[in-house]
Structure formats: C-alpha cells, structure tokens
Coordinates of C-alpha atoms and ligand atoms in Angstrom, one line a residue:
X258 CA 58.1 190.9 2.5
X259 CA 57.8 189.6 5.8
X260 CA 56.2 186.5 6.7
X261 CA 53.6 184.6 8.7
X262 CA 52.7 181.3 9.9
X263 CA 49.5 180.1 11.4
X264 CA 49.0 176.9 13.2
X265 CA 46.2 175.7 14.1
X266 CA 44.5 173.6 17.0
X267 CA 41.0 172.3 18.1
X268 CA 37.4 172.6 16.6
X269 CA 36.1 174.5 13.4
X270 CA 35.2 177.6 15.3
X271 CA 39.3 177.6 15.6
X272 CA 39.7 177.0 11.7
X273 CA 37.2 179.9 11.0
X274 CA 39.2 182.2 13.3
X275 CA 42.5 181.4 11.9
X276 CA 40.7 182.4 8.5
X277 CA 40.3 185.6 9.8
X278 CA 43.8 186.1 11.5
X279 CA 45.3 185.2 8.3
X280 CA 43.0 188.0 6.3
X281 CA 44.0 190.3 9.2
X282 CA 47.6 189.7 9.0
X283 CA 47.4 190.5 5.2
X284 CA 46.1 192.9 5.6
X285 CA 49.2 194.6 7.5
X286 CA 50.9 193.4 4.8
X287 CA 52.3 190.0 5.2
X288 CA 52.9 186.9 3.6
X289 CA 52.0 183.6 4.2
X290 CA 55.3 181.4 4.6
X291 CA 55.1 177.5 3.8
X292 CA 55.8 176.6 7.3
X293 CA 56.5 177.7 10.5
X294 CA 60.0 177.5 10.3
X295 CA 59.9 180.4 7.3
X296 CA 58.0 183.0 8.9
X297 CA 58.9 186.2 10.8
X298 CA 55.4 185.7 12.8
X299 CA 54.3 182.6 14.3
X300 CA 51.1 182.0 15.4
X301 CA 49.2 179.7 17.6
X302 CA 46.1 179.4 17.5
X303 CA 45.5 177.0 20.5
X304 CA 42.8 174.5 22.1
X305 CA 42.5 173.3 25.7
X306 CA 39.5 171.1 25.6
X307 CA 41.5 167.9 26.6
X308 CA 45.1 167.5 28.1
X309 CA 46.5 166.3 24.5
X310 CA 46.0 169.6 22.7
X311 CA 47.9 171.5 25.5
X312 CA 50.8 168.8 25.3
X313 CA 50.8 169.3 21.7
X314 CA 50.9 173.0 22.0
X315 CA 53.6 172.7 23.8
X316 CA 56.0 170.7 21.7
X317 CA 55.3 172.7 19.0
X318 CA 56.0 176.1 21.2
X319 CA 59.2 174.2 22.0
X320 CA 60.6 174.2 18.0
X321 CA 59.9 177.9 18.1
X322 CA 61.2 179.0 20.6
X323 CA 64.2 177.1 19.5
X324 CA 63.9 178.8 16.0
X325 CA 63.7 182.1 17.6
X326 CA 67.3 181.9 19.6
X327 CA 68.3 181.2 16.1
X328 CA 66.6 184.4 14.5
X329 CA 65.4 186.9 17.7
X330 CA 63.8 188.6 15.7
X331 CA 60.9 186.0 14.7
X332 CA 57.8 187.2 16.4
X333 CA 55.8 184.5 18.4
X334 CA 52.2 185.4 19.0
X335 CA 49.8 182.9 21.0
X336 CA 46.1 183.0 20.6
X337 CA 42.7 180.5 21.0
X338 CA 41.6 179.1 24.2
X339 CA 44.3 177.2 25.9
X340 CA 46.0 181.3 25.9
X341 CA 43.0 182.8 27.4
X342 CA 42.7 179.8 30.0
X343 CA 46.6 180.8 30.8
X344 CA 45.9 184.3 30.8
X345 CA 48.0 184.3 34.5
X346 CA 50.5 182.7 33.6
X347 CA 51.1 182.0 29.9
X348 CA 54.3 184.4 29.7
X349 CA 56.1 183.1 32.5
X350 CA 55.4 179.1 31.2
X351 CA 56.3 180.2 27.6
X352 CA 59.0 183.1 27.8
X353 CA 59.5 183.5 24.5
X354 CA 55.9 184.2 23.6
X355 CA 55.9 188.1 22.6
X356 CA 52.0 188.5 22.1
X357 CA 48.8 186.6 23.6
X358 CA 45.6 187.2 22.8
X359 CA 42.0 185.2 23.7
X360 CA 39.6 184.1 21.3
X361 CA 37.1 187.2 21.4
X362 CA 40.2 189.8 21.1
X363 CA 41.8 188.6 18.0
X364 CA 42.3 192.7 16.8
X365 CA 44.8 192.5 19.3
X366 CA 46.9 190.7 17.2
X367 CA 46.9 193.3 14.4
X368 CA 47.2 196.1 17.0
X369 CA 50.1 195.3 18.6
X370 CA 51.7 193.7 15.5
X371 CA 50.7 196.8 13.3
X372 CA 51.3 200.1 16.3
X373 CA 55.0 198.6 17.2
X374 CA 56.0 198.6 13.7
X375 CA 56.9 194.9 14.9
X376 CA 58.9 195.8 17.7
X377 CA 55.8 194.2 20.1
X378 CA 55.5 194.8 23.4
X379 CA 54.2 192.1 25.3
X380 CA 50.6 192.8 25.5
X381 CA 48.3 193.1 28.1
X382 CA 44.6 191.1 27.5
X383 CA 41.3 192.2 26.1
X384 CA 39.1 191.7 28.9
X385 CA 35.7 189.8 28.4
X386 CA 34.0 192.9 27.9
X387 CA 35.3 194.0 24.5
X388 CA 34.9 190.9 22.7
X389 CA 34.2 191.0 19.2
X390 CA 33.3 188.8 16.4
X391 CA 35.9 187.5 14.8
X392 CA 33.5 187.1 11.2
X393 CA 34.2 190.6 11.3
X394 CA 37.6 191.0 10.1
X395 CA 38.4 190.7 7.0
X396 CA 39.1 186.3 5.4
X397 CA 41.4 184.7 4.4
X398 CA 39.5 181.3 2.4
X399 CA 41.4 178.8 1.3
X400 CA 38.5 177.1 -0.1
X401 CA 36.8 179.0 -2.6
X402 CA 33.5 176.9 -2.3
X403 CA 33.4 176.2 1.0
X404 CA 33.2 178.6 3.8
X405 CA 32.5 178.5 7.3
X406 CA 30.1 181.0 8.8
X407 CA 30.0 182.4 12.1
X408 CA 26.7 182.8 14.3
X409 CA 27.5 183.1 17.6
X410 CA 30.1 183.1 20.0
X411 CA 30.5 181.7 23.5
X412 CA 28.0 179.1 25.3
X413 CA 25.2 180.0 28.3
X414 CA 25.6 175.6 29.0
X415 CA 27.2 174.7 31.6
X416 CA 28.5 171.0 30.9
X417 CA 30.4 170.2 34.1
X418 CA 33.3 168.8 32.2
X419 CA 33.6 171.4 29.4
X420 CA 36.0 174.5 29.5
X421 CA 34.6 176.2 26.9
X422 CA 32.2 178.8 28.6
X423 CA 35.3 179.8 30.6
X424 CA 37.5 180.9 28.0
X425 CA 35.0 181.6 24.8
X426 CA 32.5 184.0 27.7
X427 CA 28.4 184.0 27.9
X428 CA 27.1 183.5 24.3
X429 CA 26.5 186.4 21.9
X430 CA 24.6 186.0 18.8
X431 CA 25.6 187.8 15.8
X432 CA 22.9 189.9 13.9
X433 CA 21.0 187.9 11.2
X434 CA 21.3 190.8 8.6
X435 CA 25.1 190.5 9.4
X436 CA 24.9 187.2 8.4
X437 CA 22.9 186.7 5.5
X438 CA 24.7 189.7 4.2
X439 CA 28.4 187.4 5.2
X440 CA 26.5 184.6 3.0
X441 CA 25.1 186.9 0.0
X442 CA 28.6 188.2 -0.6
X443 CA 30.1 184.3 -0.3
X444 CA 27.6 183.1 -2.9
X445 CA 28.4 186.0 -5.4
X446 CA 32.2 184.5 -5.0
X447 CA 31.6 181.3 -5.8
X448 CA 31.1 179.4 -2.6
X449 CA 28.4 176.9 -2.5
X450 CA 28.7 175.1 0.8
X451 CA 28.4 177.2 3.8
X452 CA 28.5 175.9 7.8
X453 CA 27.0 178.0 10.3
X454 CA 29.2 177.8 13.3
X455 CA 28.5 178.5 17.0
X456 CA 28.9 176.3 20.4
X457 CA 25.4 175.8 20.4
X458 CA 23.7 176.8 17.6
X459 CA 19.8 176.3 18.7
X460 CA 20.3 179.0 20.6
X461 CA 20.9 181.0 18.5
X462 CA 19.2 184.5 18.4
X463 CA 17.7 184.3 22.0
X464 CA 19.3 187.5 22.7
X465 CA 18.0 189.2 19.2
X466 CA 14.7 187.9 19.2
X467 CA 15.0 185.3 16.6
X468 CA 15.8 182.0 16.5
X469 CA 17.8 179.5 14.5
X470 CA 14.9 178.0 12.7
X471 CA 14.2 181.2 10.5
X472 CA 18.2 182.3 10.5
X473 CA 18.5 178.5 8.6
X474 CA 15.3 179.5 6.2
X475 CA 16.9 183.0 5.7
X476 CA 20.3 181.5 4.7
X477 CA 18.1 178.7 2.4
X478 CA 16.7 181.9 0.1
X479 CA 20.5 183.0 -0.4
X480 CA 21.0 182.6 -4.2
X481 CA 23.7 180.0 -5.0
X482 CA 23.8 178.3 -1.8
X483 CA 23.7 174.7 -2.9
X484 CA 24.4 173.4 0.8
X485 CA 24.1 174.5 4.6
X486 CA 25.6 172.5 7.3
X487 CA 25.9 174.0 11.0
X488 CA 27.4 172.5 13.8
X489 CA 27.1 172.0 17.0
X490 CA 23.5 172.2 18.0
X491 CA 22.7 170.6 21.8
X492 CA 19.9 168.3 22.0
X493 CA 18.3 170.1 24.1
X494 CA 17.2 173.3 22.1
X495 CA 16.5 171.4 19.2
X496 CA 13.4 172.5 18.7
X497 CA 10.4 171.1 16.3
X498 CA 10.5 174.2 14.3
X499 CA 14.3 173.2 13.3
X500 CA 13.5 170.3 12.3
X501 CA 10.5 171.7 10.3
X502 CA 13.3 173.8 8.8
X503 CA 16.1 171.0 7.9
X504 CA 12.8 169.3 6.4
X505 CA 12.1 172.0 4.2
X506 CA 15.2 174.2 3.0
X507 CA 16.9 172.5 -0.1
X508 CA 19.5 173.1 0.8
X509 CA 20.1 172.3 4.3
X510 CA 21.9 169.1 4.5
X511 CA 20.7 165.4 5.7
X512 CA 23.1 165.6 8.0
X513 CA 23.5 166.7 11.8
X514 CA 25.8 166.8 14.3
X515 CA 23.9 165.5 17.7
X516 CA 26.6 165.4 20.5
X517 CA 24.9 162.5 23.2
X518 CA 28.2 162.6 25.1
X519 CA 26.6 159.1 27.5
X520 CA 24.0 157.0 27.5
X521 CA 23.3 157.1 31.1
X522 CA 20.7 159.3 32.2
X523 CA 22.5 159.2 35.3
X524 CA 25.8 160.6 33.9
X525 CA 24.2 162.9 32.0
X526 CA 22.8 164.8 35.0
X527 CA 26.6 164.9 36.5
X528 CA 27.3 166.1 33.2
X529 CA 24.6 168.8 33.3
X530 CA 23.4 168.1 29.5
X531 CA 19.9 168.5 31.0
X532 CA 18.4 165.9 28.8
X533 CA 17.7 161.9 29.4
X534 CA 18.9 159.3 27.7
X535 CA 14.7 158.8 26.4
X536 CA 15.1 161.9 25.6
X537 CA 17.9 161.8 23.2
X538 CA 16.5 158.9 21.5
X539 CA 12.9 160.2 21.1
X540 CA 14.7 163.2 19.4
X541 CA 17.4 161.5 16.8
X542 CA 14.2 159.1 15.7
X543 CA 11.7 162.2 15.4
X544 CA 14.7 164.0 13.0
X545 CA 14.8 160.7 11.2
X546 CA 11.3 160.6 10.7
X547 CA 11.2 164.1 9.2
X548 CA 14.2 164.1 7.6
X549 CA 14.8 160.7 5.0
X550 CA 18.0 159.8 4.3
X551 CA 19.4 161.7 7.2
X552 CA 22.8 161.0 8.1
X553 CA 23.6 161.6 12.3
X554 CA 26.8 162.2 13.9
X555 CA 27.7 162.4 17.6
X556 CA 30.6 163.2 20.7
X557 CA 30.8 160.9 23.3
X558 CA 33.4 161.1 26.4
X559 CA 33.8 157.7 27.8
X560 CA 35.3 157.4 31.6
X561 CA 33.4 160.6 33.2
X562 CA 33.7 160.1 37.2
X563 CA 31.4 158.2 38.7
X564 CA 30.9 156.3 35.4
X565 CA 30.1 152.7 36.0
X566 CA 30.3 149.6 33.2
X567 CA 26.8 149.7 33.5
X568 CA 26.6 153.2 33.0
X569 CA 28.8 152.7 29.9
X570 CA 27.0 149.8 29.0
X571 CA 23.8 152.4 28.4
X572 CA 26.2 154.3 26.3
X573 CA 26.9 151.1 24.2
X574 CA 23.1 151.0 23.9
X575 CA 22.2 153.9 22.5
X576 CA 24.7 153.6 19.7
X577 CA 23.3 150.3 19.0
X578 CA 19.7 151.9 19.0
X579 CA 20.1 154.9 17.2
X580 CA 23.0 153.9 14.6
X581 CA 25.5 156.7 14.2
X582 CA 27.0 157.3 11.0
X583 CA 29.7 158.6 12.2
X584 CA 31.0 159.5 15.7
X585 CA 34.1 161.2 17.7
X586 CA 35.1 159.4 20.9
X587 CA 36.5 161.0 23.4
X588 CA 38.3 159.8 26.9
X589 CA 37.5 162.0 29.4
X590 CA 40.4 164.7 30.2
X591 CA 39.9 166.8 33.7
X592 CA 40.1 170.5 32.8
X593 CA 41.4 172.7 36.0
X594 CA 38.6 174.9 36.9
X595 CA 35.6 172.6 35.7
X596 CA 33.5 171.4 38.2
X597 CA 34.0 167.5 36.7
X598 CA 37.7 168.1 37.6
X599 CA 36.9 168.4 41.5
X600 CA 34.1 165.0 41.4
X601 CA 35.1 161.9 43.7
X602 CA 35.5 158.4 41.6
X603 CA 37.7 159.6 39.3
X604 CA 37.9 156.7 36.2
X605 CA 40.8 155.0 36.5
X606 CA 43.3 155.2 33.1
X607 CA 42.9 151.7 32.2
X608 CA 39.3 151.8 32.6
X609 CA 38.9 154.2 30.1
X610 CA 41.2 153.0 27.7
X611 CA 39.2 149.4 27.8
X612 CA 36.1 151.3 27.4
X613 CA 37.1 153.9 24.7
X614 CA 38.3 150.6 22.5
X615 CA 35.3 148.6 23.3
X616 CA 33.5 151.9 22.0
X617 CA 35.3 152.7 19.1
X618 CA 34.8 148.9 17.9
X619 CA 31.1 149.3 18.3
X620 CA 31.0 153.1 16.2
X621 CA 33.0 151.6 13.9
X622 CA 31.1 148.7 12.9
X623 CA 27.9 150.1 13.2
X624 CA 29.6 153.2 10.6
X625 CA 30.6 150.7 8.4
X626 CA 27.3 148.9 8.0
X627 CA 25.3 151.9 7.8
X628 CA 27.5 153.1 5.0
X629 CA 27.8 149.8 3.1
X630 CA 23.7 150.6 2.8
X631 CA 24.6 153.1 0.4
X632 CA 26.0 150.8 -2.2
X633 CA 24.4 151.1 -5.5
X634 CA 22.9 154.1 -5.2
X635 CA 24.1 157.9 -6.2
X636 CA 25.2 160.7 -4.2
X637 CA 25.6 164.2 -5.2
X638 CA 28.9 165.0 -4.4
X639 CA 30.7 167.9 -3.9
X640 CA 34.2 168.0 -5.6
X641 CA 37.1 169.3 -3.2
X642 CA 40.2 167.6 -4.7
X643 CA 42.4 164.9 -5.7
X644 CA 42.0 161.7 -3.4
X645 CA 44.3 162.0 -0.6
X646 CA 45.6 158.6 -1.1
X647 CA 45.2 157.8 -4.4
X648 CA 46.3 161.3 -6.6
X649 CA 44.1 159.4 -10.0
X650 CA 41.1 159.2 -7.9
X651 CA 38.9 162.7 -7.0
X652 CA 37.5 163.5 -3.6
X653 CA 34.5 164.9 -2.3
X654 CA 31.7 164.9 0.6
X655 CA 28.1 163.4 -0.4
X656 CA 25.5 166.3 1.9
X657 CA 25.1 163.3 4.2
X658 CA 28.6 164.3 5.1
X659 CA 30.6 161.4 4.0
X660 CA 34.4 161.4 2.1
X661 CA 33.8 160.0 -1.5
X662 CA 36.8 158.3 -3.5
X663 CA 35.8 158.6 -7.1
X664 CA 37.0 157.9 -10.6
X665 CA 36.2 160.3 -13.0
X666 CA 35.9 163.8 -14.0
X667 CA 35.2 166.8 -11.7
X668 CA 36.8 169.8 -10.6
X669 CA 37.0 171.5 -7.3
X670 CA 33.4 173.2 -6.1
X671 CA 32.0 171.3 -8.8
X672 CA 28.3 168.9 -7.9
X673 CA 28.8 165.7 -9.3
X674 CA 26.8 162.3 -9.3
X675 CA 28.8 159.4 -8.2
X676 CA 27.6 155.6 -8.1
X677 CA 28.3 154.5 -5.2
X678 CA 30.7 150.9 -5.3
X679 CA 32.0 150.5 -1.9
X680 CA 32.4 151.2 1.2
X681 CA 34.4 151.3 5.1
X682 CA 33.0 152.9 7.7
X683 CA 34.8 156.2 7.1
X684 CA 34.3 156.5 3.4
X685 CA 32.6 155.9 0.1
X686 CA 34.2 154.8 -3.2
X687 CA 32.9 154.6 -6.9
X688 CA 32.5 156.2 -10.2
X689 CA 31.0 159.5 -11.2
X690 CA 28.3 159.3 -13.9
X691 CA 27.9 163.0 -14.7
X692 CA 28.5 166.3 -13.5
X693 CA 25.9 168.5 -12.2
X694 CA 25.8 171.9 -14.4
X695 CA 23.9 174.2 -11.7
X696 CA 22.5 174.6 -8.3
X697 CA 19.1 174.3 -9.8
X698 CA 19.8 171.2 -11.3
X699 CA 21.0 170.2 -8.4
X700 CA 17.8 170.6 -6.3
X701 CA 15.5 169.3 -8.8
Ligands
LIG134 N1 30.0 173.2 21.7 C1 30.1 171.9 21.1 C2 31.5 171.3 21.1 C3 32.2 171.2 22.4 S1 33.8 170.5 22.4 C4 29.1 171.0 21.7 O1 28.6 171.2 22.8 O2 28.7 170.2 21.0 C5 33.6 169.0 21.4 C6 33.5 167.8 22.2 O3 34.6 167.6 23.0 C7 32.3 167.7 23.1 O4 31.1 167.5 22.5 C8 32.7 166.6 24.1 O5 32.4 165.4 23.6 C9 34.3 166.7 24.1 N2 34.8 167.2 25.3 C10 34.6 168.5 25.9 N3 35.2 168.6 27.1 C11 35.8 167.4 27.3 C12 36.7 166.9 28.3 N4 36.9 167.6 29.4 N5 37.2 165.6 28.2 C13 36.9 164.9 27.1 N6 36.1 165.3 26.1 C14 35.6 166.5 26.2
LIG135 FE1 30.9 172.8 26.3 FE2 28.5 172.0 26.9 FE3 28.9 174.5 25.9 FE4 29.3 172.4 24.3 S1 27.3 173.0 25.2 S2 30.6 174.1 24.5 S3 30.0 170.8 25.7 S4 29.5 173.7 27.9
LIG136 FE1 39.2 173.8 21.6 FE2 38.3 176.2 22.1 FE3 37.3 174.9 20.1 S1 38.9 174.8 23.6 S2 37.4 172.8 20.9 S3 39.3 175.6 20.3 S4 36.2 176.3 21.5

C-alpha cells in the first residue's frame, strides 16, 4: 500500500484542513506512514503568517527533497497559505515540489494525485473562484471526542499587517444546516467537544442571513454536545446577542479567544482593528459580567511600525487591567504585499525583542496568578490522555481552557472532576475525585 505523510503548519483552521486531506487521501487509497521519511506522498500543509513559519517550511522542504533524490519516485505535494501566497513562483523556489494547491482548492490534491494514477503533472492552481469548503470532504479525526468544525472561510478585515485575506479570499459562510448536520453526525460518534472554526467568527452568516448568535444556540440543542468552543471572533462584531448566547447555552464554554493585538488606540487604527483601546476593555468586562468564571485569551504583536514605548506601554496596561488567562505574543513579522510592510518607522529588532520579553514576563505572571485562584476548587475536566510529562499522571482541559495534570482514573473523552492542587501559569495540577457518567450530569 502506498503511503502518505502530512505535516502540518500554522493555526487550527490548518489542523482542520489537514483532517480532511488525510480523509481525502484515504480515500484514494493510502496509508498513513509514521513519518515523512516513510511515505510515497509528502505533504505540506503550510503557513505564512510570520517569517519563521516560511523558514521552517523551508528546512523541512529541504530533507525531502533530499529524500526524494534518494527515491524519485516520492511524490511532494505543497499546500496552505505560504503555497497560495507563492503561487508565482513556488515551483521554481522549490523544484522538486510536484503538486501545489491553495487552501480553498484542496480537491486538487486528490485530482491530480488520483487522474495520473500518481504519475502527477505539475498542476496548474484553482483560481479564487472555485473555492470550496474543505469540511466538505470526507475526515480523517484523530480525536474521537474532539473535533473541530468549520464555519466559514476567508476574512472581509483588513488588518494592515495580516496576510490572511490575501491567500484565504473574501469570507464565505458555510450553510447552518450544513453545519448542525456536520455536528449531529459527530455527536452520534462520540465526540463531545466541538470548535467552530472561522477567521472571524462574528461574522458569521452575514451573507446567509443569520448570525453567529443563533448558529452557537443551534449547535447548543445538538444532543451530546457537552462543550462548544470557537475561535477567533474580532472584537469588533462581538455583538450583545453573543454574549447573551455564551450566557445561556450549557454548553458553550467560559472561555474566549479575544485577540487585542495593542493597547494603543493609536496603533490600533494603523492596524485597522477599527476598535479603541476603551473599546476593548468596555467589551472583555461586559463578557465578564455576563459570563462568571470566564476565562479570556488574547494575540498581541509587539513592535508594529510606528510603535512607541509609550505606545507599548498602553499595551502593558491593558493586560494589567483586563488580566488575561492566557495569551500568544507575537513580534511583529512584515508580510510582502501587506500594507504594514510598506509603513515608515519600521521597529528596530532589538526593540522588539526588549519589548516581547518585557511582555511575555507581564502575561506570564498575571497567567500564573489568575490560575493559582483556582486552587481548591473543582473543574470538570475533559480526559485526552496520559500527562505529557509524567506518563502516571492523566491530562485534560478544564472548559475554561486550561491543561490539567491529574492523578487518578479517567479515560480519554471521558468528564471528570478534578480538585484542583496547584498551579503555573500554563497549567493546573491535582487529583480527580470522580468521574462524570453523562453529559446530563455534567450540566446539572
Ligand atoms: N483570524 C484570526 C487569526 C489571525 S492569525 C484573528 O483575527 O484573530 C493569528 C495571530 O497572528 C493574529 O491574531 C496576530 O496576533 C498574529 N499576526 C498576524 N499577522 C502577523 C504579523 N504580520 N506579524 C506578527 N504577528 C501577526
Ligand atoms: Fe488577519 Fe485581521 Fe482577518 Fe484576523 S481579522 S485574519 S488578523 S485580517
Ligand atoms: Fe497561517 Fe494561514 Fe492559518 S497563514 S495562521 S495557516 S490562515
């Protein structure tokens, strides 16, 4: 049986598509091989958000190509968003690649793999026009309990740093009956944690007449659905009725996913986020308000031109005021083609390696007393495995989001209650004091 490998880069959007290249590859009637260095087909499935996921790609396109002088007929195949942003030019950087393919034209894959019998040409693109959900080919889930969900595709924002709407198109929501019906069939498998996935999920259904408010009290009803997550919504569509919504559906999670990006209201209009810093603070405390216990996590790029120590100052600010559970920090990388790239004042390196540190101390301590809050009390947990440090110990996510160590019994997709002992500003640790039988039990 021949073989294939897929490696993946970036955000969860990425992990969900891979999913569905794997299923699609399958479905031709291959194998998955251990590693790269096993399979007949290598994929990438790339990101180009920053510079260091393109440098990555590229040592890893380096081994096999290596691999392939060794065995021609190993198949490379590049796909994701750092392909479609080198539509021009990725065959001529990357001579061995044998098929490319952007994120909305995965089926090329398949095509071209499948109609040359595996004697691929090199393909020509998918344009824009033809892009297609990628939640509609068939999965490959290597998590039976937990499954990502697709909603949407592509962004209408138009962040001046970000390179997403150029290579993932104008945003395109999928059909709600589409996905409730995606969510009914994953809850009669077994899956009990699902995360709605689109590049901004508040706007969601603009084009369908809808919005995400009733798509996240239509996913609620779904039988068996013990926990919704979705990521990432942009502060500026998030709406009262969603909050109303995370309020009231069990199962939607206390957690969310807030990217603030800066503190400086000034910054943020460079960045075209088209909210203030007042704004985003009014917002995270009117969510707290309505939601108790909830946990928030953010994105912030530190070093965006123009960006001043005062302005980075306000940044240090607002994660003082609003008190992040958890955050991703980010240096600022220029992406050819955004208009960020082309801006004067240009931050130099050292400059935003000072600030990044001076930022990551601050998340990091804030993090670590916000979790130490949850000593002594108990989280429900969702089982996924054995502790990746520590194979006597079981690991799981609380629905605030946070990686619980735990002694004790529980098996993977199982709810269990575990008292919390300690804690560092990643992670939880303690002792589970009984497992949860149903779903119903678990919202009671
Ligand atoms: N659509 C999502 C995710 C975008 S990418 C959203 O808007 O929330 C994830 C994060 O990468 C962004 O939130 C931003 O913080 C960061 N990012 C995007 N472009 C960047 C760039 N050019 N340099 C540094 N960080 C960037
Ligand atoms: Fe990029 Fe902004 Fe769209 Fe997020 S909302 S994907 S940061 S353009
Ligand atoms: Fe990267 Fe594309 Fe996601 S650029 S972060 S894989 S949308």
């Amino acid at each position: 049986m021949r073989r294939y490998h897929v490696t993946t880069f970036g955000c969860q959007m990425n992990a969900h598509d891979s999913e569905r290249i794997k299923g699609m590859l399958e479905e031709l009637g291959l194998g998955e091989a251990p590693s790269q260095q096993d399979a007949d087909v290598v994929v990438f499935n790339t990101c180009t958000i920053r510079e260091k996921p393109d440098t990555k790609f590229a040592a890893y396109m380096g081994e096999a190509a290596a691999r392939k002088r060794e065995r021609p007929g190993t198949v490379i195949a590049v796909g994701g968003c750092y392909a479609e942003a080198q539509r021009e030019r990725l065959f001529s950087l990357y001579p061995d690649v044998d098929v490319a393919f952007g994120p909305g034209t995965i089926p090329h894959l398949a095509e071209w793999l499948g109609a040359g019998g595996f004697g691929v040409s090199r393909g020509a693109w998918g344009t824009a026009d033809e892009r297609t959900f990628a939640a509609g080919l068939p999965m490959h889930n290597e998590r039976r309990f937990q499954a990502w969900v697709q909603i949407s595709m592509g962004c209408n924002s138009t962040c001046s740093y970000c390179i997403v709407p150029a290579v993932r198109g104008r945003e395109v929501s999928r059909r709600p009956g589409d996905v409730l019906a995606e969510v009914g069939r994953l809850a009669a498998e077994g899956v009990k944690e699902v995360t709605l996935l689109g590049q901004n999920v508040n706007s969601y259904g603009r084009d369908l007449q809808t919005d995400f408010a009733s798509l996240l009290r239509a996913v609620d009803r779904v039988e068996g659905i013990a926990r919704i997550r979705f990521t990432s919504p942009h502060p500026k569509d998030f709406r009262r009725e969603v909050i109303e919504a995370m309020a009231d559906c069990d199962a939607v999670c206390e957690h969310a996913h807030l990217p603030l990006q800066s503190g400086s209201t000034r910054i943020l209009k460079a960045m075209r986020r088209t909210y203030s810093r007042e704004r985003y603070v009014r917002l995270a405390t009117e969510m707290r308000d309505a939601i108790p216990d909830l946990a928030l996590g953010t994105d912030i790029i530190v070093g965006f031109p123009g960006e001043t120590e005062d302005d980075f100052r306000e940044t240090l600010e607002v994660v003082e005021e609003v008190g992040f559970d958890s955050a991703f920090t980010f240096v600022y990388s220029p992406r050819h083609g955004t208009d960020a790239a082309a801006m004067p004042d240009q931050v130099p390196d050292e400059v935003k390696r000072d600030r990044i540190e001076r930022l990551v101390e601050l998340v990091q301590r804030i993090a670590a007393e916000r979790n130490a809050t949850r000593i002594g009390r108990v989280e429900e947990v969702l089982v996924e495995g054995p502790s990746r440090t520590d194979p006597s110990l079981m690991r799981g996510r609380t629905r605030r989001n946070t990686t619980v160590n735990f002694t004790g019994d529980g098996s993977p997709g199982e709810l269990v209650d575990v008292a919390i002992e300690r804690a560092t500003s990643t992670t939880l640790a303690g002792a589970a004091v009984r497992a949860r039988q149903a779903v119903s039990a678990a919202r009671s």
